[in-house]
Coordinates of C-alpha atoms and ligand atoms in Angstrom, one line a residue:
M1 CA 118.7 130.0 115.8
W2 CA 117.0 129.7 112.3
K3 CA 118.7 132.5 110.4
D4 CA 121.2 130.4 108.6
I5 CA 118.9 127.4 108.1
E6 CA 117.1 126.8 104.8
A7 CA 113.4 126.0 104.9
A8 CA 112.4 122.4 104.4
P9 CA 110.4 121.5 101.2
A10 CA 106.7 121.2 101.6
D11 CA 105.3 117.6 102.2
S12 CA 104.6 116.0 98.9
I13 CA 101.0 115.1 100.0
F14 CA 99.9 117.6 102.7
G15 CA 101.8 120.4 100.9
L16 CA 99.7 119.8 97.9
T17 CA 96.5 120.2 100.0
E18 CA 97.8 123.5 101.3
A19 CA 98.4 124.7 97.8
F20 CA 95.0 123.4 96.7
R21 CA 93.3 125.5 99.4
K22 CA 94.8 128.6 97.8
E23 CA 93.9 127.6 94.2
T24 CA 91.5 130.1 92.7
N25 CA 90.2 128.0 89.7
P26 CA 86.5 127.5 90.6
R27 CA 86.5 124.1 88.9
K28 CA 89.5 122.9 91.0
V29 CA 89.7 119.2 91.9
N30 CA 91.9 117.6 94.6
L31 CA 93.0 114.1 93.6
G32 CA 96.0 114.3 95.9
V33 CA 95.7 113.4 99.6
G34 CA 94.1 110.0 100.4
V35 CA 90.8 111.2 101.9
Y36 CA 87.5 109.6 100.9
K37 CA 84.9 111.9 99.3
D38 CA 81.2 111.0 98.7
D39 CA 79.6 111.9 95.4
Q40 CA 78.9 115.4 96.7
G41 CA 82.6 115.9 97.4
R42 CA 82.2 115.7 101.2
T43 CA 84.1 113.7 103.7
P44 CA 81.2 112.7 105.9
V45 CA 81.3 111.4 109.5
L46 CA 80.0 107.8 109.3
Q47 CA 76.6 107.3 110.8
C48 CA 77.9 104.4 113.0
V49 CA 80.5 106.8 114.3
K50 CA 77.9 109.5 115.1
A51 CA 75.8 106.8 117.0
A52 CA 78.9 105.6 118.9
E53 CA 79.9 109.2 119.8
K54 CA 76.4 109.8 121.2
L55 CA 76.6 106.7 123.4
L56 CA 80.1 107.8 124.6
L57 CA 79.0 111.3 125.4
E58 CA 76.1 110.0 127.5
K59 CA 78.2 107.5 129.5
E60 CA 81.5 109.3 129.8
E61 CA 82.3 110.0 133.5
S62 CA 85.9 110.9 133.4
K63 CA 88.7 112.1 131.2
S64 CA 91.4 110.5 133.4
Y65 CA 94.4 109.0 131.6
L66 CA 94.1 105.8 129.6
P67 CA 96.7 103.0 130.2
I68 CA 99.9 103.6 128.1
S69 CA 98.7 101.0 125.7
G70 CA 95.3 102.5 125.4
D71 CA 91.8 101.1 126.1
P72 CA 92.0 97.3 126.5
L73 CA 88.7 96.8 124.7
Y74 CA 90.1 98.7 121.7
S75 CA 93.2 96.4 121.6
Q76 CA 91.0 93.3 121.7
C77 CA 88.7 94.7 119.0
V78 CA 91.7 95.5 116.8
Q79 CA 93.1 92.0 117.1
R80 CA 89.7 90.4 116.2
L81 CA 89.5 92.7 113.2
I82 CA 93.0 92.1 111.8
F83 CA 93.4 88.4 112.6
G84 CA 89.7 87.2 112.6
N85 CA 87.7 86.2 115.8
D86 CA 88.9 82.6 115.9
S87 CA 92.6 83.3 115.2
E88 CA 95.1 81.1 117.0
V89 CA 97.3 84.1 117.6
I90 CA 94.5 85.6 119.8
K91 CA 93.8 82.3 121.6
S92 CA 97.5 81.8 122.4
D93 CA 98.1 85.4 123.4
R94 CA 100.9 85.8 120.8
A95 CA 100.0 89.4 120.0
A96 CA 100.5 92.7 121.8
T97 CA 98.4 95.7 120.6
I98 CA 98.6 99.3 121.6
H99 CA 96.5 102.3 120.4
A100 CA 98.9 104.4 118.4
P101 CA 98.1 107.9 117.1
G102 CA 97.1 107.0 113.6
G103 CA 98.8 104.6 111.2
T104 CA 101.8 106.9 110.9
G105 CA 102.1 106.8 114.7
A106 CA 102.0 103.0 114.7
L107 CA 104.7 102.8 112.1
R108 CA 106.9 105.2 113.9
I109 CA 106.5 103.6 117.3
G110 CA 107.3 100.2 115.8
A111 CA 110.3 101.6 114.0
Q112 CA 111.5 103.4 117.2
L113 CA 111.1 100.2 119.2
L114 CA 112.9 98.0 116.7
N115 CA 115.7 100.4 116.3
K116 CA 116.5 100.0 120.0
F117 CA 117.4 96.3 119.4
N118 CA 118.8 96.7 115.9
A119 CA 120.6 100.0 116.0
N120 CA 122.1 99.8 112.5
G121 CA 119.1 98.0 110.9
T122 CA 117.8 98.3 107.4
V123 CA 114.2 98.5 106.3
W124 CA 113.2 97.3 102.8
V125 CA 110.4 99.2 101.2
S126 CA 108.6 98.6 97.9
T127 CA 109.5 100.6 94.7
P128 CA 107.6 102.8 94.8
T129 CA 106.1 103.3 98.3
W130 CA 104.0 105.8 100.3
A131 CA 106.1 109.0 100.4
N132 CA 106.2 109.1 104.2
H133 CA 107.6 105.6 104.7
M134 CA 111.1 106.7 104.1
G135 CA 110.9 109.6 106.5
I136 CA 109.3 107.6 109.3
F137 CA 112.0 104.8 109.2
S138 CA 115.0 107.0 108.5
D139 CA 114.1 109.4 111.3
A140 CA 113.9 106.4 113.6
G141 CA 117.5 105.4 112.6
F142 CA 116.9 102.8 109.9
A143 CA 118.9 102.6 106.6
I144 CA 116.4 102.3 103.7
S145 CA 116.7 99.7 100.9
Q146 CA 114.2 99.1 98.2
Y147 CA 112.8 95.9 96.7
P148 CA 111.3 95.8 93.2
Y149 CA 107.6 95.9 93.1
Y150 CA 105.7 97.9 90.4
N151 CA 106.6 97.3 86.8
K152 CA 106.0 100.4 84.8
E153 CA 105.7 98.5 81.5
S154 CA 103.3 95.8 82.5
K155 CA 101.5 98.2 85.0
G156 CA 101.5 95.2 87.3
L157 CA 103.6 93.4 89.9
D158 CA 107.3 92.5 89.2
F159 CA 106.9 89.3 91.1
E160 CA 110.0 87.4 90.0
D161 CA 112.4 90.3 90.8
F162 CA 110.5 90.9 94.0
E163 CA 110.8 87.3 95.1
Q164 CA 114.5 87.2 94.2
C165 CA 115.1 90.3 96.3
L166 CA 113.3 88.9 99.3
L167 CA 115.4 85.8 99.2
A168 CA 118.5 87.9 99.5
V169 CA 117.3 90.1 102.4
P170 CA 119.6 89.5 105.4
E171 CA 118.3 87.9 108.6
G172 CA 117.0 90.5 111.1
D173 CA 116.2 93.2 108.5
L174 CA 112.7 94.7 108.4
V175 CA 110.6 94.3 105.3
L176 CA 107.7 96.7 105.0
F177 CA 104.6 95.6 103.0
H178 CA 101.3 97.1 102.2
A179 CA 98.8 94.4 103.4
C180 CA 96.3 95.6 100.8
C181 CA 95.5 98.6 98.6
H182 CA 99.2 99.3 97.8
N183 CA 99.9 103.0 98.2
P184 CA 100.6 104.5 95.6
S185 CA 100.2 101.9 92.9
G186 CA 96.9 100.1 93.8
V187 CA 98.7 96.8 92.7
D188 CA 98.4 94.1 95.4
L189 CA 99.8 90.6 95.8
G190 CA 97.5 87.6 95.4
E191 CA 96.9 84.8 97.9
Q192 CA 99.6 82.5 96.5
Q193 CA 102.1 85.3 96.4
W194 CA 101.5 86.2 100.0
R195 CA 101.9 82.6 100.9
R196 CA 105.3 82.6 99.3
V197 CA 106.3 85.9 101.1
A198 CA 105.4 84.3 104.4
E199 CA 107.4 81.2 103.5
I200 CA 110.5 83.3 102.6
A201 CA 110.1 85.4 105.8
E202 CA 110.2 82.2 107.9
E203 CA 113.1 80.7 106.0
K204 CA 115.2 83.8 105.8
K205 CA 114.3 85.2 109.2
W206 CA 113.7 88.8 108.3
I207 CA 110.8 90.6 109.9
P208 CA 107.7 91.5 108.0
F209 CA 106.1 94.8 109.0
L210 CA 102.6 95.1 107.4
D211 CA 101.2 98.6 106.9
F212 CA 97.4 97.9 107.0
A213 CA 95.8 101.3 106.5
Y214 CA 93.0 100.3 104.1
Q215 CA 91.3 97.2 105.5
G216 CA 87.9 96.9 103.8
F217 CA 88.8 99.2 100.8
S218 CA 89.8 96.4 98.4
K219 CA 87.4 93.5 98.6
S220 CA 86.0 93.0 102.1
L221 CA 87.3 93.1 105.7
E222 CA 87.9 89.4 105.6
L223 CA 89.5 89.1 102.2
D224 CA 91.7 92.1 102.8
R225 CA 93.3 90.6 105.9
R226 CA 94.7 87.5 104.1
A227 CA 98.3 88.8 104.3
V228 CA 98.0 89.1 108.0
E229 CA 96.4 85.7 108.4
L230 CA 99.1 84.0 106.3
M231 CA 101.9 85.6 108.4
A232 CA 100.1 84.5 111.5
E233 CA 100.0 80.9 110.3
K234 CA 103.8 80.9 110.7
E235 CA 105.3 81.1 114.1
I236 CA 107.4 84.1 113.2
D237 CA 107.9 87.7 114.6
F238 CA 106.0 90.3 112.6
L239 CA 104.3 93.6 113.1
V240 CA 101.0 95.2 111.9
A241 CA 100.3 98.9 111.7
S242 CA 96.5 99.5 111.5
S243 CA 94.7 102.7 110.8
F244 CA 91.0 103.7 111.2
S245 CA 91.5 107.0 109.3
K246 CA 90.0 105.6 106.1
N247 CA 87.7 102.8 106.9
F248 CA 86.1 104.6 109.9
G249 CA 86.7 108.1 108.4
L250 CA 88.5 109.1 111.7
Y251 CA 91.2 111.0 110.0
N252 CA 91.6 113.8 112.6
E253 CA 91.1 111.5 115.6
R254 CA 94.5 109.9 114.9
T255 CA 93.2 106.4 115.6
G256 CA 95.6 103.6 114.7
A257 CA 97.1 100.6 116.4
L258 CA 100.5 98.8 116.5
T259 CA 100.3 95.0 116.9
I260 CA 103.4 93.0 117.5
V261 CA 103.1 89.2 116.9
A262 CA 105.7 86.9 118.5
P263 CA 106.2 83.1 118.4
S264 CA 105.0 82.8 122.0
A265 CA 102.9 84.5 124.7
R266 CA 106.0 85.2 126.8
E267 CA 107.8 87.0 123.9
A268 CA 104.6 89.0 123.2
E269 CA 104.6 90.1 126.8
V270 CA 108.2 91.1 126.7
A271 CA 107.5 93.1 123.4
M272 CA 104.6 94.9 125.2
S273 CA 106.8 95.9 128.1
H274 CA 109.2 97.6 125.7
L275 CA 106.5 99.0 123.6
K276 CA 105.1 100.8 126.7
K277 CA 108.5 102.2 127.5
T278 CA 108.8 103.6 124.0
V279 CA 105.3 105.2 124.1
R280 CA 105.8 106.6 127.6
V281 CA 108.7 108.8 126.6
I282 CA 107.1 110.0 123.3
Y283 CA 103.5 110.8 124.1
S284 CA 102.9 109.0 127.4
N285 CA 99.5 107.5 126.5
P286 CA 97.1 107.9 123.6
P287 CA 94.1 110.2 123.2
A288 CA 90.9 108.4 124.0
H289 CA 88.1 109.5 121.7
G290 CA 88.9 107.7 118.4
G291 CA 89.8 104.4 120.1
L292 CA 86.7 104.4 122.3
T293 CA 84.6 105.2 119.2
V294 CA 86.1 102.3 117.2
A295 CA 85.8 99.9 120.2
T296 CA 82.1 101.0 120.7
V297 CA 81.3 100.2 117.1
L298 CA 83.3 96.9 116.9
S299 CA 81.9 95.5 120.1
D300 CA 78.2 96.2 119.3
D301 CA 76.5 93.8 116.8
S302 CA 74.2 96.4 115.3
L303 CA 76.7 99.2 115.0
Y304 CA 79.2 96.7 113.5
K305 CA 76.7 95.8 110.8
Q306 CA 76.0 99.4 110.1
W307 CA 79.8 100.1 109.8
V308 CA 80.2 97.1 107.3
G309 CA 77.4 98.6 105.2
E310 CA 78.9 102.1 105.2
L311 CA 82.3 100.7 104.4
E312 CA 80.9 98.7 101.5
E313 CA 79.2 101.9 100.2
M314 CA 82.6 103.7 100.2
R315 CA 84.3 100.8 98.5
N316 CA 81.7 100.5 95.8
R317 CA 81.7 104.2 95.1
I318 CA 85.5 104.1 94.5
I319 CA 85.2 101.0 92.3
G320 CA 82.4 102.8 90.3
M321 CA 84.6 105.9 89.8
R322 CA 87.5 103.7 88.6
T323 CA 85.3 102.4 85.9
A324 CA 83.9 105.9 85.1
L325 CA 87.5 107.2 84.7
V326 CA 88.6 104.3 82.4
D327 CA 85.4 104.6 80.3
G328 CA 85.6 108.4 80.3
L329 CA 89.2 108.3 79.0
S330 CA 88.6 105.6 76.5
A331 CA 85.7 107.6 75.1
R332 CA 88.0 110.5 74.4
D333 CA 90.5 110.6 71.6
I334 CA 93.6 109.6 73.6
D335 CA 96.2 107.2 72.3
T336 CA 96.7 105.5 75.6
D337 CA 95.0 102.4 77.1
F338 CA 94.0 103.2 80.7
S339 CA 92.1 99.9 81.3
F340 CA 94.8 98.8 83.8
I341 CA 93.2 101.2 86.3
K342 CA 90.3 98.9 86.7
D343 CA 92.6 96.1 87.9
Q344 CA 94.0 98.2 90.7
S345 CA 92.5 98.3 94.2
G346 CA 91.9 100.6 97.0
M347 CA 91.7 104.4 97.1
F348 CA 94.6 105.1 94.7
S349 CA 95.5 104.5 91.1
F350 CA 98.8 104.9 89.6
S351 CA 97.5 106.7 86.5
G352 CA 100.6 106.6 84.3
L353 CA 100.5 110.4 84.0
N354 CA 104.0 111.9 83.9
D355 CA 105.2 114.9 85.9
D356 CA 104.8 117.3 82.9
T357 CA 101.2 116.3 82.5
I358 CA 100.6 116.6 86.2
S359 CA 102.1 120.2 86.2
W360 CA 100.0 121.1 83.2
L361 CA 96.8 119.9 84.8
R362 CA 97.5 121.8 88.0
N363 CA 98.5 125.1 86.2
N364 CA 95.8 125.1 83.6
K365 CA 92.9 123.2 85.1
G366 CA 93.3 123.4 88.9
I367 CA 93.5 119.5 89.1
Y368 CA 96.0 118.5 91.8
I369 CA 97.7 115.1 91.5
V370 CA 100.7 113.8 93.6
G371 CA 104.0 113.7 91.8
G372 CA 104.6 110.3 90.2
G373 CA 101.0 110.1 89.0
R374 CA 99.1 108.8 92.0
I375 CA 95.4 109.7 91.7
N376 CA 93.0 109.5 94.7
V377 CA 90.1 107.9 92.9
A378 CA 87.8 108.8 95.8
G379 CA 88.3 112.4 94.9
L380 CA 86.4 111.8 91.6
T381 CA 82.6 112.5 91.6
S382 CA 79.8 112.3 89.0
K383 CA 80.1 116.2 88.9
N384 CA 83.8 116.4 88.2
I385 CA 84.6 113.2 86.2
D386 CA 83.9 114.8 82.8
Y387 CA 86.0 117.8 83.6
V388 CA 88.9 115.6 84.7
C389 CA 88.6 113.3 81.6
D390 CA 88.3 116.3 79.3
S391 CA 91.3 117.9 81.0
I392 CA 93.5 114.8 80.7
A393 CA 92.6 114.5 77.0
E394 CA 93.5 118.1 76.4
A395 CA 96.8 117.7 78.3
F396 CA 97.7 114.7 76.0
K397 CA 96.9 116.8 72.9
T398 CA 99.0 119.8 74.2
A399 CA 102.0 117.7 75.1
Ligands
LMR1 C1 97.9 109.6 101.7 O1 98.7 108.7 101.3 O2 97.5 110.5 100.9 C2 97.3 109.5 103.0 O3 97.7 108.3 103.6 C3 97.5 110.7 103.9 C4 98.9 110.8 104.3 O4 99.1 110.8 105.6 O5 99.8 110.9 103.5

């Protein structure tokens, strides 16, 4: 069956991790895949997760199926986290949430479901966007269009062009946004800009789909959800894909959620019925462990506080490494200003390094960076920062 078929190219992010594992340079550094590392270069299990797992192990009596939509307490907890406890959306039952296998699973289930009712639909994605967005939506049957976002010259947001493009998006199309910590650029919209996006969505009747994979990694759990809150203030249809890979460190538990918000409770109920049909034929119902762990932490005051503290520690370490990178580069004799990296938020930084420099760093120094120049700032540690800065300085001199 496969003899005349060409092999597919390796994934631009996970393929890099595979190559990194085989790298023999003893000083190698992986700045590719978006996985948090502590200053010792480890990806630890959070203490609040360990505590919740202990509780779960003690009280678990059965491994029978969960409902198609997952554990109901998990869905409630997700809604409180993404909308805020007192949100009108929750009070008026305008949201339907399922446990999806990771943020990717949430995006894919949402895309699959929407494609049922909009077979030749188009999804608009930012230029640039996370490499997997295109694949997820095109495999579900969507045509892909791009809206202007990152301006390479200013190293910031191209707001005017972005706004003009959104004003021209046809009614019924999907528009995919990064709710915070834009991946790959680290450049986010401000409060007024989100307000304007929500206004345009309402006026033009296209459907916002918020990819919310990094809640708590920019400023705080509350400030990072402003985009979701502002959409919720409008009585419009929109979707949110959440992920607990990063903020709970539950990468391999595939713990995400898809939330559909509708203008009324009845419409949300209809959405849930179709969501369940979509899930049933793909994976039937979700795995339990990650969702139960998150629900245990979020529904317990002391575990919740512990989680907020651990999340803050991760966020602050990343912010510290951003500063160390900028200071380290400016202390070396390089003719480029990298201070813009301090203004970016989240796990990633669009470094401005070009593909030649990226290849040079990989081949000569064992430093792995995703094509396009995205650096996982969380991969920097006090042990490797000097090596990375020296190597970048050397790459600039060699070029
Ligand atoms: C990333 O962007 O590196 C992460 O979100 C991991 C992934 O699934 O690509």
